[in-house]
Each structure stands twice: as C-alpha cells, then as structure tokens.
Amino acid sequence: MKMTGAQAIIKSLENEGVEVIFGYPGGQIMPVYDVLLDSKIRHILTRHEQGAAHAADGYARATGKVGVCMATSGPGATNLVTGIATAAMDSIPLIAISGQVATHVIGTDAFQEADTTGITLPIVKHSFLVKDPADIPETVAEAFLIASTGRKGPVVIDLPSDVSRGELDFKVTEKRTRLPGYKPTTAGHARQIKAAAKMILAAKKPVIYAGGGVIAAGASNELRELSRLLEFPVTTTLLAKGAFPETHRLSLGMLGMHGTSYANYVMMEADLIVAVGARFDDRITGRLDTFAPHAKKIHIDIDPAEIGKNVPVDVPIVGDARGVLKELIAALKPLEEGRRKGLSAWHEQIKKWKKEYPLVVPVGDNLKPQFVIDEIYRVTKGDAIVVTDVGQQQMWAAQFYKTTKPRYFISSGGLGTMGFGLPASIGAKIGRPEATVVTITGDGSIQMNSQELATAVLNEVDLTVAIINNGYLGMVRQWQELFFNRRYSHTNLRRGESPDFVKLVEAYGGTGMRVFSQEEVEPALKKALKTRGPVLIDFIVEQEENVFPMVAPGASLDDMIGG
Amino acid sequence: MKHTLSVLVENKPGVLARVAGLFSRRGFNIDSLAVGVTEKPEISRMTVVVDVEEHSLEQVYKQLNKLINVIKVIDLPDANSVQRELVLVKVKAEPRNRAEIIEIVEIFRGKIVDVGKGTLSVEVTGPGSKLSAFEELLRPYGVEELVRTGTIALPRG
Ligand SMILES: Cc1ncc(C[n+]2csc(CCOP(=O)(O)OP(=O)(O)O)c2C)c(N)n1
Ligand SMILES: [Mg+2]
C-alpha cells in the first residue's frame, strides 16, 4: 500500500498496539500530527515536552508496556532529553519520536535543527535517524523490539520532515527486524543455576537483594516463591519496591542510603547475597571496600555488563530474572528438606534488629512529613499507585508507604529527576485508569513541571497530588545541615511568599486544599480521593525534619546516622 | 596493559560515534582506532587498541557488545594474531646521511615513497613496536612529520 512516511509511522505504531502518545507538536513533526488526527491512537497534549517524556515513562512503569512520546525538532527534542535520560537510568522501555529538519539541510544549522541522535547518544539504548521513508516500518519494529527486550531502555527515532512527507510502499504483513548485533541472553546457564542452588543451600545468613529488574521481568511471583521456599529474607531497592510485599514477615524493606537499618545490617552480616535484577549501585552499597565482607554473591541479571561491574561475584547468572528464578526454584525444590531449621539463628538476629531499629513515625505537635505519608498509606489502604518526586519526600514515601504489589511504586531512581512526579502520575493514571494514583512531591519538585496540572485538568485525570511542603529544597538542606555546617546556601524556598499552591491549582481549574495539622490530614485525603480531576493538597510540614537512617556518602553501609 | 580488540560492526552511519563515545564516556583510553570495510560490504571492522587493566577490559568488552550495531567483539592477544600498522615519516636527509637513512629503511623493509629537497618520505609496516623502534632510529636525523594508521589485526590460523 502506498502511503506517506507520516502515515507509515502512525500505522506502525498502531501495529505495535500503541494506545496513547504523549507529545507536543511543532514544525518538523507536523506531517505526523496531521495523520495522528485520523488515528485511533489517543494523544495527550502535555504542556512541556519534558512532561511528555515523563508521562510516557510513568505510563510504561505503571503498565509494563512501551511508553511513547513525541516532539518536534530542535527545542522540542532537547526538552525530551531529561525524560529520556531518566528512562535510561531506570531501564524503562520508552520510544521518543522527534521531528528533524529535512535531510538535505541536516548539518547546516537550519532553523530548529539540533543533532538529536548526537545529543541523546549516551542516554539511549539505541537511536535511529531515518533517511528514507521505506525504512520506517522496519525502524519502528526494531525500536519496539530493542526498547522492550533484554535490558529495557529508551529508543529515539529522529524523523526528518522530508522523510515523513515522502512516500513508500507499506507491506501490511511485514514486521521484519534486521538486527544482527542484538541477541540479548534470556535463559540462565544451567550449570550456573546448579552452582547457585548449591551455594544457597549452604548459606546460614542469606538475603535476597532484589532490584528493578524483578519488576521489569515480571518476576515478583517467582521472587515470593523463592523466598517462601527457602525462608530467605528479602530487601529491595527503591525501584523494586513492590516486587516483594513489604508487609510480608520476610521483608526487610528498602536498603541503602536511606534504607532500613535492619536491611543494611543484614547485608553487612550476610554470608550470602542473592542479587536479582539489581546493580550494586553506590546508593545501595555505601563504601565499596567495606561492603558485605562475609557474603558470597550470586548475581542474576539480564545485562552481562552489570555483573562484576561494582562488586566481585561468585556465581554470575546472565538471564531474564523470571526464567532464572523459575529454574532456580525447580533446582531447589527437591533439595529443600530440613532447610528451615538451619536459619533460625539468623531469623532471630533479624527479629532483634527489627525490634531495636524500627522505622517509626516521629511524634510531635507539628505536622511531620512521615505522618502525612503514613496517613496516605492508611487512607488508601496501601492500595494506591504512589508516584514520587525527588528529595526527602521521595525517601519518606519509600520508607513509610509499604508497597505490596509490583508497579505500584514509581520513582526516578538512577537519575533522581525532580519534576518527574506529576507528569509520570498522569501517564500512570492514563495507563491504569482503574487504580488510585497518589503523587508525593515536594515544594521544590512540583514547580519543575507544575504546568502539567493543565494536562491533568483538561484530560480529567484523577490524581491526588500531595505536596510535602517543608519550605526547602529539603534533601539539599539536610546535606547542608549535616556536611556543610548548616550553611543553607540557596535552599530556602520562602514558604508562604510564593507561590500559593492552592491558588495555583485553582488557576488551572483543579482543586486545592491546605493542611496544617495532624487532624486535618485524613479528612483532606478522603475528600481528595472522592473529588474528580486533580486535587492538590499543600501539606505544611515541619521545616527541618531529616530523613533517617542515613548512610553518609562514602561511609560504610552499617555506619548509619540515626540508625 | 594494552589489548587489541577487533570489533565487527554494521556498516551504518553513526556507528563510529557510538563506539568512540562509549570509550570516552566510560573513561577508557584508546591508543589507536582503525576502521575499514571487511569482506562483507555491510560489515566494517574496527580495530581498537585500549590501555586498560583486566577488569576494565571486561567492561569494555561487555559494553561494546551492548551496542546494537556491534555484531561481535574479539580480543586479539599478540600471540594469536597478526598485527600490522603503517607509518609514514618525512625525515630530514642531508646528502651526507642519506645513505645511512636508506640503510635503516632497508633493514626495516620499508620503502622510500617520496624524495624532496632535503627530505625523504618513508613507509614502513609492521607491528607497532617495530614502527616505534624505526621511529627512534630516525629521530636523530630530524623527523619533520609523522603519521601512523593505528593497528589493524586478524586472528591467526
Ligand atoms: C532536576 C534536579 N535538579 C536538582 C536536583 C538536586 N536535588 C535533589 S533533592 C533536591 C530538593 C528537592 O526539594 P523538594 O522537592 O522540595 O523535596 P524535599 O527534599 O524538600 O522533600 C534537589 C534540589 C535534582 N535531583 N533534580
Ligand atoms: Mg521541599
């Protein structure tokens, strides 16, 4: 069938099952927008391309599908960059389609020309600059394959306007991909799995350390099964919150810089760490040369480059977490007799740590941020998709909102992108309309993409946006307090002067509330959850509350402030 | 430690930038990089000499393999590979030491490729260490310009 490049792009996206594109039009992408008008694909017009990228990312994290965002050339594309980098750091499947100037003027500094594939080179899994309309069907098929398989990640398709205007013969049946260099390993090596099983059975102080890969692979059930079978405690990273129910007796919650003390003590005392879909990031290990000195390490990961990158590993298993865990369970099942007794001393020790160093909501007359999060947890019955921003509120959300299911906690981990929360929430809610979505953000972070309130209002996106308003760029202020002699250089946001968040959301046509005291929290939340459209609650909390426990940067993981 | 990697890549625009970008981004030092076509027109071979420790070499290898356009990465230890490089040198040649220079070139099985007023341009091929030795011998005469191609290599057998 003869069609234009723009038609071919949209047709290919339809063929991939794309339901929604988050985007923003402009000159060089106009041919595609013109075709989009007649497509069954829904388009959400954000108010900033960064919002579009984060929304597509939030959609992907909430649904497990590939998120798609689109922008014009030049400034449109550069506005996507933070969103692409955010997705790359957290291995999120994202397709970013950017307009580009016509092929014959590429390289001439034409109007709104930017070298998009060049700029995004270090932050994509792969990218395409399409030079010929005939390549479009194959390019889109390859982009989806690359984004959604192996270690997932963002793929950029840069589309010059003459290519989207040009013609091609689209063969309906064709969904070819030609990627001779792309063969992600998915099945774990049988001998390695056997070796891991043997090591697992010899352990006296084991722990499973689960990362975002468990959620990406859909391996939460297998993780639970493995833990149950072996009675192994499980700690998760920020990105893996919900991969294992945090209400489970074997859960240690989150580990790392602001993890639970007991999770960190367990890591440091363990004689075996089973790492699944995690990458021993510096926020997890603390000081590397003192990290987990007694532990043998089994590392299961889809990306061979992660194995041995930061920490030497005893048994590496490259493969998809779900498949590998399945096989590991199968290998262990016949051998499991009498296992449980051997670990009782370890479980006793863990119980002691949990009792001695619990995570508790601090008491006080003022409104404590932790209290607000705890109330959100209680009022939503732990059943909301929580999307966070970056800073103290993010860490409090991670500590106090116990997540029990995968894809119910969404946060920018690797890049730590302030401004992620609101647009990602919009994407999450659009992908999962049946779910309650709560955004936990800060007075700093919300202002980085507050324009997306318009997107939420106009698309009737039901959201509860909780601003943990401490009047500061709190996390930076905390570091200034602890490591810079309380010299608060440019972190005071002058709460009460500007902006008035309630008026702000009202100006956009949403609902605003302000909460000062503990008693007001529950009624406000209940009201918000019943109200249609976005509701923003400005929680005026204790200004100089700190996130503890904390492993200072460069300190050993068991050297915790307030732990 | 120096390692020679032979990287087979799809012959597509932007591939060199991806490979070179990976090295600089991850802080790996490239000694030399030579790119050329192979027996298959759709595949190019990049020969990269990197100076890294064993642990980093593994990272280089794995990260290269992650690039979608990289088809295969082969580590070529000196003993199991044929390695060649070409050098072009323009050296000062006074009439009184011309014969001496020509003798050195012959020892290295090199070729005089250009004769100028008071200079000789010479071509020598061989493993990098041989070229370095050659360079050292010519230096006293006055090297005006010099260029090396970077190593290319094939596995033996
Ligand atoms: C885009 C971006 N700029 C700067 C930072 C550095 N940073 C990390 S946390 C933080 C403060 C966040 O303030 P707020 O949203 O009010 O959250 P709080 O820590 O006060 O809870 C800053 C500035 C960042 N992570 N992202
Ligand atoms: Mg704040």
CSV table of C-alpha atoms in Angstrom, one decimal, chain A residues 121-122 124-128 131 142 146 151 178-183 303-309, chain B residues 10 12-14 17-19 21-22 25-26 55 58-59 62-63 65-72:
chain,number,residue,atom,x,y,z
A,121,LEU,CA,23.7,9.2,22.1
A,122,PRO,CA,24.9,8.5,25.7
A,124,VAL,CA,19.6,5.9,24.8
A,125,LYS,CA,19.7,2.2,24.4
A,126,HIS,CA,19.6,2.9,20.6
A,127,SER,CA,18.6,5.5,18.2
A,128,PHE,CA,17.7,5.9,14.6
A,131,LYS,CA,16.8,8.8,6.0
A,142,GLU,CA,13.2,-2.6,15.6
A,146,ILE,CA,15.0,-3.0,21.3
A,151,ARG,CA,17.6,-4.8,29.5
A,178,ARG,CA,17.3,-6.9,11.0
A,179,LEU,CA,19.5,-6.6,14.0
A,180,PRO,CA,22.5,-8.9,13.6
A,181,GLY,CA,24.2,-7.4,16.6
A,182,TYR,CA,21.2,-7.7,19.0
A,183,LYS,CA,20.8,-11.0,20.8
A,303,ASP,CA,22.8,-7.3,31.4
A,304,PRO,CA,26.2,-9.1,31.4
A,305,ALA,CA,27.9,-5.7,31.8
A,306,GLU,CA,26.4,-5.3,35.3
A,307,ILE,CA,27.9,-8.4,36.5
A,308,GLY,CA,31.2,-7.8,38.3
A,309,LYS,CA,31.0,-4.1,37.5
B,10,GLU,CA,27.2,-2.9,11.0
B,12,LYS,CA,25.8,2.2,9.2
B,13,PRO,CA,26.1,5.9,9.8
B,14,GLY,CA,26.8,6.9,13.3
B,17,ALA,CA,30.4,7.9,17.1
B,18,ARG,CA,28.7,5.2,19.2
B,19,VAL,CA,31.9,3.2,19.7
B,21,GLY,CA,31.5,7.8,22.5
B,22,LEU,CA,31.4,4.7,24.6
B,25,ARG,CA,32.1,8.2,28.3
B,26,ARG,CA,33.2,5.2,30.3
B,55,HIS,CA,38.9,-5.8,35.0
B,58,GLU,CA,35.9,-7.0,30.6
B,59,GLN,CA,33.8,-3.9,30.9
B,62,LYS,CA,30.7,-6.1,27.6
B,63,GLN,CA,29.8,-2.5,27.0
B,65,ASN,CA,28.7,-5.9,22.9
B,66,LYS,CA,25.7,-3.9,24.3
B,67,LEU,CA,25.8,-1.5,21.4
B,68,ILE,CA,23.1,-2.6,19.0
B,69,ASN,CA,25.3,-2.1,15.9
B,70,VAL,CA,28.1,-4.1,17.2
B,71,ILE,CA,28.0,-7.7,15.9
B,72,LYS,CA,31.0,-9.2,17.5
